[in-house]
Coordinates of C-alpha atoms in Angstrom, one line a residue:
Chain A
M1 CA 0.1 0.1 0.1
F2 CA 1.4 3.4 -0.7
T3 CA 1.1 5.3 2.8
L4 CA 2.6 8.6 3.5
T5 CA 3.1 9.6 7.4
P6 CA 2.3 13.4 8.2
S7 CA 6.5 13.9 8.7
D8 CA 7.0 12.3 5.5
Y9 CA 4.6 14.8 3.5
N10 CA 6.2 17.7 5.4
A11 CA 9.6 16.3 3.9
I12 CA 8.6 15.9 0.7
L13 CA 7.3 19.8 0.5
L14 CA 9.9 21.5 2.5
S15 CA 12.2 19.7 0.0
I16 CA 10.6 21.3 -2.8
K17 CA 10.6 24.3 -1.0
V18 CA 14.3 24.5 -0.2
A19 CA 15.0 23.6 -4.1
V20 CA 12.7 26.3 -5.7
T21 CA 13.8 28.8 -3.3
A22 CA 17.2 27.6 -3.7
T23 CA 17.1 27.8 -7.8
V24 CA 15.2 31.3 -8.0
L25 CA 17.7 32.8 -5.5
A26 CA 20.7 31.1 -7.6
L27 CA 19.2 32.1 -11.1
P28 CA 20.1 36.2 -11.2
F29 CA 23.7 34.9 -9.7
G30 CA 23.8 32.6 -11.9
F31 CA 23.3 34.7 -15.2
A32 CA 25.5 37.3 -13.5
V33 CA 28.4 35.0 -13.4
A34 CA 27.8 33.3 -16.4
W35 CA 27.6 36.7 -18.3
L36 CA 31.0 37.9 -16.8
I37 CA 32.5 34.6 -17.2
T38 CA 31.4 34.4 -20.7
Y39 CA 31.4 38.3 -21.7
G40 CA 34.0 40.0 -18.8
R41 CA 37.7 40.8 -19.7
F42 CA 38.8 41.3 -16.3
R43 CA 41.5 40.5 -13.9
G44 CA 41.0 37.3 -11.6
K45 CA 38.5 36.2 -14.6
L46 CA 39.9 32.5 -13.5
V47 CA 39.7 32.4 -10.0
L48 CA 35.9 33.6 -10.7
E49 CA 35.4 30.6 -12.6
V50 CA 37.6 28.4 -10.6
M51 CA 35.6 29.5 -7.1
T52 CA 32.3 28.9 -9.3
N53 CA 33.2 25.0 -10.2
L54 CA 34.8 24.5 -7.1
P55 CA 31.7 22.9 -5.3
L56 CA 31.2 21.0 -8.0
T57 CA 34.1 19.0 -7.1
L58 CA 34.2 19.5 -3.6
P59 CA 32.6 16.7 -1.4
P60 CA 29.3 18.3 -0.1
V61 CA 30.6 17.7 3.4
V62 CA 33.2 19.9 3.1
I63 CA 31.0 22.6 1.5
G64 CA 28.7 22.2 4.5
Y65 CA 31.2 22.3 6.9
L66 CA 32.6 25.4 5.1
L67 CA 29.0 27.1 5.4
L68 CA 28.6 25.9 9.2
L69 CA 32.2 27.7 10.1
L70 CA 30.9 30.8 7.8
L71 CA 27.4 31.3 9.4
G72 CA 28.1 29.6 12.4
S73 CA 27.5 31.9 16.0
N74 CA 31.0 32.6 15.7
G75 CA 31.7 32.5 12.2
L76 CA 32.6 35.5 10.3
L77 CA 28.9 36.1 8.6
G78 CA 27.4 34.3 11.3
Q79 CA 28.1 37.4 14.0
L80 CA 26.9 40.0 11.4
L81 CA 24.0 38.1 11.0
D82 CA 23.6 37.4 14.4
S83 CA 23.8 41.2 15.5
I84 CA 20.8 41.9 13.5
G85 CA 18.7 38.9 15.0
I86 CA 18.9 36.5 12.0
R87 CA 19.7 33.0 12.8
L88 CA 20.7 30.7 9.7
I89 CA 22.2 27.9 11.4
F90 CA 19.8 24.6 11.7
T91 CA 16.8 26.5 9.7
W92 CA 15.5 25.6 6.3
R93 CA 17.3 29.0 5.1
A94 CA 20.3 27.2 5.9
A95 CA 19.3 24.4 3.8
V96 CA 18.6 26.9 1.5
I97 CA 21.9 28.3 1.4
A98 CA 23.9 25.1 1.1
T99 CA 21.7 23.5 -1.7
A100 CA 22.3 26.8 -3.6
V101 CA 25.9 26.7 -3.7
V102 CA 26.1 23.3 -4.4
G103 CA 23.8 23.3 -7.2
F104 CA 25.1 26.9 -8.4
P105 CA 27.9 25.6 -10.8
L106 CA 25.1 23.4 -12.7
M107 CA 23.2 26.5 -12.8
V108 CA 26.1 28.6 -14.5
R109 CA 27.9 26.0 -16.4
S110 CA 24.2 25.7 -18.1
I111 CA 23.6 29.3 -19.2
R112 CA 27.3 29.8 -19.9
L113 CA 27.0 27.3 -22.3
A114 CA 24.1 28.6 -23.8
M115 CA 25.9 32.3 -24.0
E116 CA 29.2 31.0 -25.8
S117 CA 26.9 29.5 -28.4
I118 CA 25.3 33.4 -29.2
D119 CA 27.1 35.4 -32.0
P120 CA 28.8 38.0 -30.6
D121 CA 28.1 39.8 -33.8
L122 CA 24.3 39.9 -32.9
V123 CA 25.2 41.6 -29.6
H124 CA 27.5 43.9 -31.3
A125 CA 24.3 44.7 -34.0
A126 CA 22.5 45.2 -30.9
R127 CA 24.8 47.9 -30.0
T128 CA 25.0 49.8 -32.8
L129 CA 21.3 49.7 -33.0
G130 CA 21.0 52.1 -30.2
A131 CA 21.1 49.5 -27.2
S132 CA 23.0 50.2 -24.3
R133 CA 24.9 47.3 -22.6
L134 CA 22.3 46.5 -20.1
N135 CA 19.4 47.0 -22.8
A136 CA 21.4 44.3 -24.6
I137 CA 22.0 41.9 -22.0
L138 CA 18.2 42.6 -21.4
T139 CA 16.9 41.9 -25.1
V140 CA 19.6 40.0 -27.0
I141 CA 21.6 37.7 -24.1
L142 CA 18.8 36.8 -22.0
P143 CA 16.4 35.6 -24.7
L144 CA 18.6 33.8 -26.5
S145 CA 20.3 31.9 -23.5
L146 CA 16.5 31.2 -22.2
R147 CA 17.3 27.6 -23.1
G148 CA 20.3 27.0 -20.7
I149 CA 18.7 29.3 -18.3
I150 CA 15.5 26.4 -18.3
A151 CA 18.2 23.4 -18.4
G152 CA 20.3 25.0 -15.5
S153 CA 17.7 25.8 -13.4
S154 CA 15.9 22.4 -14.0
L155 CA 19.0 20.5 -13.4
M156 CA 19.8 22.7 -10.3
F157 CA 16.7 21.9 -8.7
A158 CA 16.8 18.6 -9.5
R159 CA 20.2 18.3 -7.8
G160 CA 18.4 20.9 -5.0
L161 CA 16.0 18.0 -4.3
G162 CA 19.2 15.4 -3.5
E163 CA 21.0 17.6 -1.4
F164 CA 22.3 15.8 1.7
G165 CA 25.8 16.2 2.6
A166 CA 25.9 20.2 2.7
T167 CA 22.3 20.6 4.1
I168 CA 22.6 17.7 7.2
I169 CA 25.6 19.7 8.3
V170 CA 24.2 23.3 8.3
A171 CA 20.6 22.3 8.6
G172 CA 20.5 19.4 11.0
N173 CA 17.9 16.3 10.3
I174 CA 15.0 18.0 12.6
P175 CA 11.7 16.7 11.4
G176 CA 9.1 19.4 10.2
V177 CA 11.8 22.0 10.2
T178 CA 14.8 21.1 8.1
Q179 CA 14.1 17.3 7.3
T180 CA 13.9 16.8 3.5
I181 CA 13.4 13.8 1.6
P182 CA 17.3 12.5 1.8
M183 CA 17.3 13.2 4.9
A184 CA 14.0 11.3 5.5
I185 CA 14.8 8.4 3.6
F186 CA 18.3 8.1 5.5
E187 CA 16.4 8.3 8.8
Y188 CA 13.7 4.9 7.6
A189 CA 17.0 3.5 6.3
S190 CA 18.7 3.5 9.5
S191 CA 16.1 1.7 11.7
P192 CA 15.5 -1.7 11.2
S193 CA 11.7 -1.6 9.8
G194 CA 12.2 1.4 7.7
D195 CA 12.4 -0.2 4.6
T196 CA 9.1 0.1 3.1
M197 CA 8.7 3.7 4.1
A198 CA 11.9 5.0 2.4
L199 CA 10.8 2.7 -0.6
M200 CA 8.0 5.0 -0.3
L201 CA 9.8 8.0 -0.5
C202 CA 12.0 7.0 -3.0
V203 CA 9.1 6.5 -5.4
V204 CA 8.1 10.2 -4.8
S205 CA 11.7 11.5 -5.8
I206 CA 11.4 9.4 -8.7
A207 CA 8.1 10.7 -9.7
I208 CA 9.3 14.6 -8.8
S209 CA 12.4 14.1 -11.1
I210 CA 10.3 12.3 -13.9
V211 CA 8.0 15.6 -14.1
V212 CA 10.9 18.0 -13.7
L213 CA 12.4 16.3 -16.7
L214 CA 9.3 16.1 -18.5
L215 CA 8.7 20.2 -18.0
H216 CA 12.3 20.8 -19.0
E217 CA 11.7 19.0 -21.9
Y218 CA 7.9 20.5 -22.9
L219 CA 9.8 24.5 -22.0
C220 CA 12.8 23.7 -24.5
K221 CA 10.7 22.3 -27.4
R222 CA 8.4 25.7 -27.4
I223 CA 11.4 27.7 -27.3
M224 CA 12.3 25.9 -30.5
R225 CA 9.0 25.8 -32.0
A226 CA 9.3 29.8 -31.2
D227 CA 12.2 30.0 -33.1
Chain B
M1 CA 29.4 63.9 -44.2
E2 CA 32.8 64.7 -43.0
L3 CA 34.8 62.1 -41.3
H4 CA 38.1 62.4 -39.6
I5 CA 40.1 59.3 -38.2
A6 CA 43.5 59.2 -36.6
L7 CA 43.8 56.0 -35.0
Q8 CA 46.5 53.3 -33.3
K9 CA 45.9 50.0 -32.6
N10 CA 48.4 47.2 -32.4
F11 CA 47.5 43.5 -32.3
G12 CA 50.8 41.8 -31.6
S13 CA 52.9 42.1 -34.6
F14 CA 50.2 44.1 -36.8
T15 CA 49.2 47.8 -36.5
L16 CA 47.1 49.7 -37.5
D17 CA 47.8 53.4 -38.2
V18 CA 45.6 55.5 -40.2
D19 CA 44.8 59.3 -40.5
S20 CA 42.8 60.6 -42.7
T21 CA 39.6 63.1 -43.5
L22 CA 36.6 62.0 -45.4
H23 CA 34.2 64.4 -47.3
G24 CA 31.9 62.6 -49.2
N25 CA 28.7 60.6 -48.8
R26 CA 29.6 57.1 -50.7
I27 CA 33.2 56.5 -49.3
G28 CA 35.2 53.1 -49.9
L29 CA 37.8 51.3 -47.8
F30 CA 39.6 49.2 -50.1
G31 CA 41.8 46.1 -49.3
P32 CA 42.6 42.7 -49.1
S33 CA 41.7 40.7 -46.4
G34 CA 43.9 40.7 -43.1
S35 CA 44.8 44.3 -44.1
G36 CA 43.0 45.8 -41.1
K37 CA 39.7 47.0 -42.9
S38 CA 36.8 45.6 -40.2
T39 CA 39.3 46.6 -37.5
L40 CA 38.5 50.1 -38.6
V41 CA 35.0 49.4 -38.6
S42 CA 35.2 48.2 -35.6
L43 CA 36.8 51.5 -34.1
I44 CA 34.5 53.7 -36.2
A45 CA 31.0 51.8 -34.7
G46 CA 33.1 52.0 -30.9
L47 CA 32.7 48.4 -30.6
Q48 CA 36.8 48.3 -30.1
Q49 CA 39.0 51.0 -29.1
A50 CA 42.3 52.6 -30.2
E51 CA 44.8 52.7 -28.1
S52 CA 45.8 56.1 -29.3
G53 CA 43.5 58.9 -31.7
R54 CA 40.6 60.4 -32.2
I55 CA 37.2 60.2 -34.5
L56 CA 35.3 63.4 -35.5
L57 CA 31.8 62.8 -37.4
D58 CA 30.4 65.6 -38.5
G59 CA 32.0 67.9 -35.9
D60 CA 31.4 66.1 -33.0
L61 CA 34.2 64.1 -31.1
L62 CA 33.2 60.5 -31.0
Y63 CA 36.5 59.3 -29.5
D64 CA 39.5 61.3 -28.1
T65 CA 42.3 59.2 -26.0
N66 CA 44.0 62.5 -25.0
R67 CA 40.5 63.9 -23.7
R68 CA 39.7 60.6 -22.5
I69 CA 36.4 60.4 -24.6
N70 CA 34.8 57.3 -25.8
V71 CA 31.0 57.6 -26.8
S72 CA 29.3 54.4 -26.4
P73 CA 28.2 52.7 -29.8
D74 CA 24.4 53.2 -29.2
K75 CA 25.5 56.9 -29.2
R76 CA 27.3 56.8 -32.1
R77 CA 24.4 56.8 -34.3
I78 CA 26.9 54.8 -36.6
G79 CA 24.9 51.6 -38.0
I80 CA 26.3 48.7 -39.4
I81 CA 25.1 46.3 -41.9
F82 CA 27.6 43.1 -41.7
Q83 CA 28.9 40.7 -43.8
R84 CA 26.2 38.2 -42.9
P85 CA 22.8 39.6 -42.1
H86 CA 22.9 38.9 -37.9
L87 CA 19.3 39.2 -37.7
F88 CA 17.8 38.6 -33.8
P89 CA 16.6 34.8 -34.2
H90 CA 14.2 35.4 -31.4
L91 CA 12.4 38.4 -33.1
N92 CA 10.4 38.3 -35.9
V93 CA 11.1 40.3 -39.1
K94 CA 8.8 43.3 -37.9
N95 CA 10.6 43.7 -34.4
N96 CA 13.8 43.2 -36.4
L97 CA 13.2 46.2 -38.2
L98 CA 12.0 48.2 -35.5
Y99 CA 14.9 46.9 -33.0
G100 CA 16.7 50.2 -34.0
F101 CA 13.9 52.7 -34.8
K102 CA 12.5 51.8 -31.5
R103 CA 15.7 53.4 -29.5
S104 CA 16.5 56.2 -31.9
T105 CA 15.3 60.0 -30.7
A106 CA 11.9 60.8 -31.9
G107 CA 13.9 64.1 -33.3
N108 CA 16.3 62.1 -35.1
R109 CA 13.5 60.0 -36.9
T110 CA 13.8 60.5 -40.5
I111 CA 12.8 57.2 -42.2
D112 CA 9.6 55.4 -42.6
F113 CA 8.9 52.0 -42.2
D114 CA 6.5 51.5 -45.0
T115 CA 8.4 53.3 -47.4
L116 CA 11.7 51.5 -46.7
A117 CA 9.6 47.9 -46.3
D118 CA 8.4 49.1 -50.1
V119 CA 11.8 49.8 -51.1
L120 CA 13.4 46.5 -49.8
R121 CA 10.6 45.0 -51.2
I122 CA 10.1 43.2 -47.2
S123 CA 6.2 44.4 -46.6
H124 CA 5.3 41.0 -47.3
L125 CA 7.7 39.3 -45.1
L126 CA 6.9 41.7 -41.8
D127 CA 4.8 38.3 -39.6
R128 CA 7.4 35.8 -40.7
G129 CA 10.2 34.3 -38.3
V130 CA 13.5 35.3 -39.7
N131 CA 14.9 31.6 -39.5
N132 CA 13.1 30.8 -43.0
L133 CA 13.9 33.7 -45.0
S134 CA 15.9 32.9 -48.2
G135 CA 19.5 34.5 -48.0
G136 CA 18.8 37.6 -50.4
E137 CA 15.4 38.1 -47.6
K138 CA 17.9 38.2 -44.9
Q139 CA 19.9 40.2 -46.2
R140 CA 17.4 43.3 -47.3
V141 CA 16.0 42.7 -43.4
A142 CA 19.2 43.5 -42.5
I143 CA 19.7 46.2 -44.6
G144 CA 16.2 48.1 -43.4
R145 CA 17.0 47.3 -39.9
A146 CA 20.1 49.4 -40.1
V147 CA 18.8 51.9 -42.5
L148 CA 15.8 52.3 -39.6
S149 CA 18.0 52.9 -36.6
N150 CA 18.0 56.2 -38.2
P151 CA 22.3 56.5 -38.6
R152 CA 23.9 59.6 -39.8
L153 CA 26.6 57.0 -40.9
L154 CA 26.4 53.5 -42.6
L155 CA 29.2 51.2 -42.5
M156 CA 29.3 48.4 -44.4
D157 CA 31.4 45.9 -43.9
E158 CA 32.0 43.7 -46.9
P159 CA 27.7 43.1 -47.1
L160 CA 28.2 41.4 -50.2
S161 CA 30.7 38.6 -49.9
G162 CA 28.6 36.2 -48.2
L163 CA 26.2 35.9 -51.5
D164 CA 25.8 34.6 -55.1
D165 CA 26.7 36.8 -57.9
T166 CA 22.9 37.4 -59.3
L167 CA 22.0 38.0 -55.2
R168 CA 25.0 40.1 -55.1
F169 CA 23.9 43.0 -57.5
Q170 CA 20.4 42.5 -56.8
I171 CA 21.6 43.6 -53.1
I172 CA 23.3 46.5 -54.6
S173 CA 20.7 48.0 -56.0
Y174 CA 18.9 47.5 -52.9
L175 CA 21.6 49.2 -51.0
K176 CA 21.9 52.2 -53.3
S177 CA 18.4 53.0 -53.7
A178 CA 17.7 52.8 -49.3
C179 CA 21.1 54.9 -49.4
E180 CA 20.0 57.2 -52.2
I181 CA 16.1 57.9 -51.6
F182 CA 17.0 58.4 -47.5
A183 CA 20.1 60.5 -48.0
I184 CA 22.8 58.1 -45.3
P185 CA 25.9 59.1 -46.2
Y186 CA 28.2 55.3 -46.0
F187 CA 31.4 54.0 -45.8
F188 CA 31.8 50.7 -47.9
I189 CA 34.3 48.3 -47.3
S190 CA 35.8 45.2 -49.3
H191 CA 37.8 43.5 -51.4
S192 CA 36.3 43.8 -54.3
I193 CA 37.4 46.0 -56.9
L194 CA 33.9 46.0 -59.1
E195 CA 32.0 46.2 -55.8
M196 CA 33.7 50.1 -55.5
R197 CA 33.1 51.1 -58.7
L198 CA 29.4 50.1 -58.3
M199 CA 29.1 51.8 -54.6
T200 CA 31.3 54.6 -54.4
D201 CA 32.8 58.0 -55.6
Q202 CA 35.9 58.0 -54.0
V203 CA 38.1 55.1 -52.3
L204 CA 41.1 54.7 -49.7
S205 CA 42.9 52.1 -50.4
I206 CA 44.4 50.0 -47.2
E207 CA 47.5 47.7 -46.8
Q208 CA 48.3 46.6 -43.4
G209 CA 47.0 48.7 -41.8
R210 CA 47.7 51.7 -43.4
I211 CA 46.3 53.8 -45.6
I212 CA 48.5 54.0 -49.0
E213 CA 46.1 56.0 -51.1
E214 CA 43.4 58.0 -51.8
T215 CA 42.0 57.6 -55.3
T216 CA 38.8 57.1 -57.6
P217 CA 37.4 53.5 -57.9
E218 CA 38.0 54.3 -61.7
H219 CA 41.5 54.9 -61.2
L220 CA 41.6 52.1 -59.0
S221 CA 40.6 49.4 -61.3
R222 CA 43.3 50.8 -63.8
I223 CA 45.9 50.3 -61.6
H224 CA 45.0 47.0 -60.8
M225 CA 44.3 45.9 -64.1
G226 CA 47.5 44.5 -65.0
L227 CA 47.6 42.0 -61.7
N228 CA 43.9 41.8 -61.8
P229 CA 42.8 38.1 -63.8
A230 CA 40.2 39.4 -64.8
G231 CA 41.7 42.6 -66.1
Y232 CA 40.0 45.7 -66.1
V233 CA 36.7 45.3 -66.1
N234 CA 34.6 47.7 -68.5
L235 CA 30.6 48.5 -67.2
L236 CA 28.0 49.2 -69.5
K237 CA 24.5 50.0 -68.6
L238 CA 22.4 48.8 -72.1
A239 CA 19.4 49.6 -72.9
S240 CA 17.9 46.7 -75.0
S241 CA 17.0 47.0 -78.5
Y242 CA 15.6 44.0 -79.7
Q243 CA 16.1 40.1 -80.8
L244 CA 18.4 39.1 -83.8
E245 CA 17.8 35.3 -84.0
D246 CA 20.2 34.0 -80.8
M247 CA 21.4 37.7 -80.2
R248 CA 20.3 40.6 -78.6
V249 CA 21.0 44.2 -79.7
Y250 CA 21.6 47.1 -77.2
L251 CA 22.1 50.7 -77.9
W252 CA 25.5 51.5 -76.1
G253 CA 26.1 55.3 -77.4
N254 CA 25.9 55.6 -81.4
A255 CA 26.5 52.1 -81.8
E256 CA 24.9 49.0 -81.2
L257 CA 26.1 45.9 -79.6
F258 CA 25.5 42.3 -80.4
I259 CA 25.1 40.4 -77.4
S260 CA 24.2 36.6 -76.8
G261 CA 21.6 35.4 -75.1
K262 CA 17.8 36.4 -74.4
N263 CA 17.0 39.2 -72.1
D264 CA 13.5 40.7 -71.5
Q265 CA 14.8 43.1 -69.2
P266 CA 14.8 47.4 -70.2
D267 CA 17.9 47.4 -68.8
S268 CA 20.6 45.8 -68.1
L269 CA 24.3 45.8 -66.8
F270 CA 27.1 44.1 -68.0
E271 CA 31.1 43.7 -67.9
L272 CA 33.6 43.2 -70.3
S273 CA 37.0 41.9 -69.7
S274 CA 39.8 44.2 -70.6
K275 CA 41.1 41.3 -72.1
D276 CA 38.1 40.0 -74.3
I277 CA 38.9 43.3 -76.7
I278 CA 41.1 42.5 -79.4
L279 CA 42.7 45.9 -81.4
F280 CA 43.1 46.1 -85.2
K281 CA 44.8 48.8 -87.3
R282 CA 42.7 48.7 -90.5
H283 CA 39.0 47.3 -90.7
P284 CA 39.4 43.7 -91.0
E285 CA 37.4 42.3 -94.1
A286 CA 35.5 39.5 -92.4
I287 CA 35.6 38.1 -88.7
S288 CA 34.1 36.0 -86.7
A289 CA 33.1 38.1 -83.8
R290 CA 30.1 40.4 -84.2
N291 CA 30.9 43.8 -82.5
L292 CA 33.6 45.9 -85.0
L293 CA 33.5 49.4 -83.3
Q294 CA 35.6 52.4 -84.6
C295 CA 37.4 53.9 -82.1
V296 CA 39.6 56.9 -80.9
V297 CA 42.6 56.0 -78.5
T298 CA 41.6 59.0 -75.5
G299 CA 44.5 58.0 -73.4
I300 CA 47.4 55.1 -72.4
F301 CA 48.4 53.7 -68.9
E302 CA 50.6 51.7 -67.8
S303 CA 49.1 48.9 -65.0
G304 CA 51.2 45.5 -63.9
G305 CA 53.4 45.3 -66.9
K306 CA 50.4 45.6 -69.4
V307 CA 49.1 48.9 -70.9
G308 CA 46.0 50.0 -70.7
I309 CA 44.3 51.7 -74.0
E310 CA 41.5 54.1 -73.4
L311 CA 39.1 53.7 -76.5
G312 CA 36.5 56.5 -77.2
C313 CA 33.2 55.2 -79.0
G314 CA 31.1 58.7 -79.4
D315 CA 30.6 59.4 -75.8
E316 CA 31.9 55.8 -74.4
R317 CA 34.7 54.6 -73.3
L318 CA 36.2 51.3 -73.3
V319 CA 39.5 50.5 -71.7
A320 CA 41.1 46.8 -73.8
E321 CA 44.4 45.6 -72.7
V322 CA 47.1 45.0 -74.6
V323 CA 51.2 43.7 -74.1
H324 CA 53.7 46.7 -74.8
Q325 CA 54.7 45.0 -78.4
V326 CA 51.6 45.9 -79.6
V327 CA 51.6 49.8 -79.0
G328 CA 54.7 50.3 -81.0
E329 CA 53.4 47.6 -84.0
L330 CA 50.2 49.1 -84.2
D331 CA 51.4 52.3 -83.7
I332 CA 49.4 53.2 -80.9
V333 CA 49.1 56.9 -79.7
V334 CA 46.8 59.1 -78.4
G335 CA 44.5 60.0 -81.6
S336 CA 45.0 57.5 -83.5
T337 CA 41.8 55.7 -84.7
V338 CA 41.7 51.9 -84.2
F339 CA 38.8 48.9 -84.8
A340 CA 38.1 47.2 -81.8
A341 CA 36.5 43.3 -82.2
I342 CA 34.3 42.0 -79.9
K343 CA 33.0 38.7 -79.5
A344 CA 28.8 38.4 -79.3
S345 CA 30.0 36.1 -76.2
A346 CA 32.2 38.0 -74.1
F347 CA 29.8 40.5 -72.1
R348 CA 28.4 38.9 -68.8
R349 CA 25.4 40.4 -67.4
L350 CA 25.6 41.2 -64.3
G351 CA 21.9 42.3 -63.2

């Protein structure tokens, strides 16, 4: 029988909430960084590239630990936020930050690939036709990298659903507060009678992923047709 | 239009170093690939910056390294027609055309959309996407888009080199009529002498990043005659007259020219290579060439080891090319009379 407990529902909703928030939050930054890497000419570009891609190669636990150091009550940013009354660690917001950091390189990568395939002369044409730099970004680069933006967002969202290592360190595994699908599965799997429940959540995970992939395909097809 | 450019820019071993003031509305920039033509276009449009120098267009300072002035490309009002159309793939034809128009200041808008669409014959394409247009249609839309941005100067960066011959001459007439009707001065960049002659009144020759001379398109083609495999290309604008078996007869000044093939256009442009004209000192009794013209030598010039003979037929002029020996043997001097024989098949229709 396919049954879910109220805490499972909470975990599912929280997973979606965290992944969506992280993706939406990362989108403007992802676009900006992709633009800087593709079109920028400045010192330290390589550093930016390496820093952006670092979370892709680092173990998520390391990222989580570094975030804990940074955002914890003794951390540089943590103290600052503490003084204005914001606590991040062990809240769902911390899960959002961890998810955003881990998924960020995937988003930048997809947008960047799309941007690199845009003919630079299209941007030049726009500039000589009277578009300011920002206007050319909004009216030429943005619409032409839409496919990369959609691909990057769905990739990051899907990756966010599965985020475990960094999240468990900065947000913990508090049922109803920071427990996402992977955390709940982890908990079921470590109890002797949790096999069926773990499997239920796996099915939910698979279902969400399939929906995301289908949505991605659908959106890309629509853009292709519009072209 | 008055354009003053004094610019220096280095790329590794290549240096662009120009200093010129241009007056006129149909100016050409001629040079081989790699001579710095496209770089100069980018510098004038503001898409690249020179290391030092200044650009002054009709009294407006657009770029000056000494005074740290660099007007951004969107404020220069200089349009570009690129080698390829570079239409925005996410916009339809109408929105492509209006992209620059919407961004131009109302006070500068002199171009009427419908008139231009008619001139370029793109009125029926407005709602189409740009990805399923033909090559010629795309380039016409690109011309329209640049003209509609109401530029005070149009830079044409080899706009014809991506097109086949038939299309090339069609697009030339669109380019010319759009610029003439709306009085837009242009700077036409190409490595083709023929295009220079059809599009410009004066030409700057650029080689290895330096402007080596300022000349007329006619003079340019004469000095290149000897080295050009096609020789000097005579351009003849002919009015069609009547059909004679498998030849068409055209009026050329006071004479008639017999040209192979059929043609139902009232006016046509033909090219005739200087190498396809044979000169006789006296009237030959019987020859296979269908055209035999009595001409007076109006000029003799030297080019790349060959001799160009300018022939006057009434008010019309032709240039024939011969080797040095011939000049002595036929006793050709300015004022002497010769007979020029041209085969009916030697003429090539351009458009």
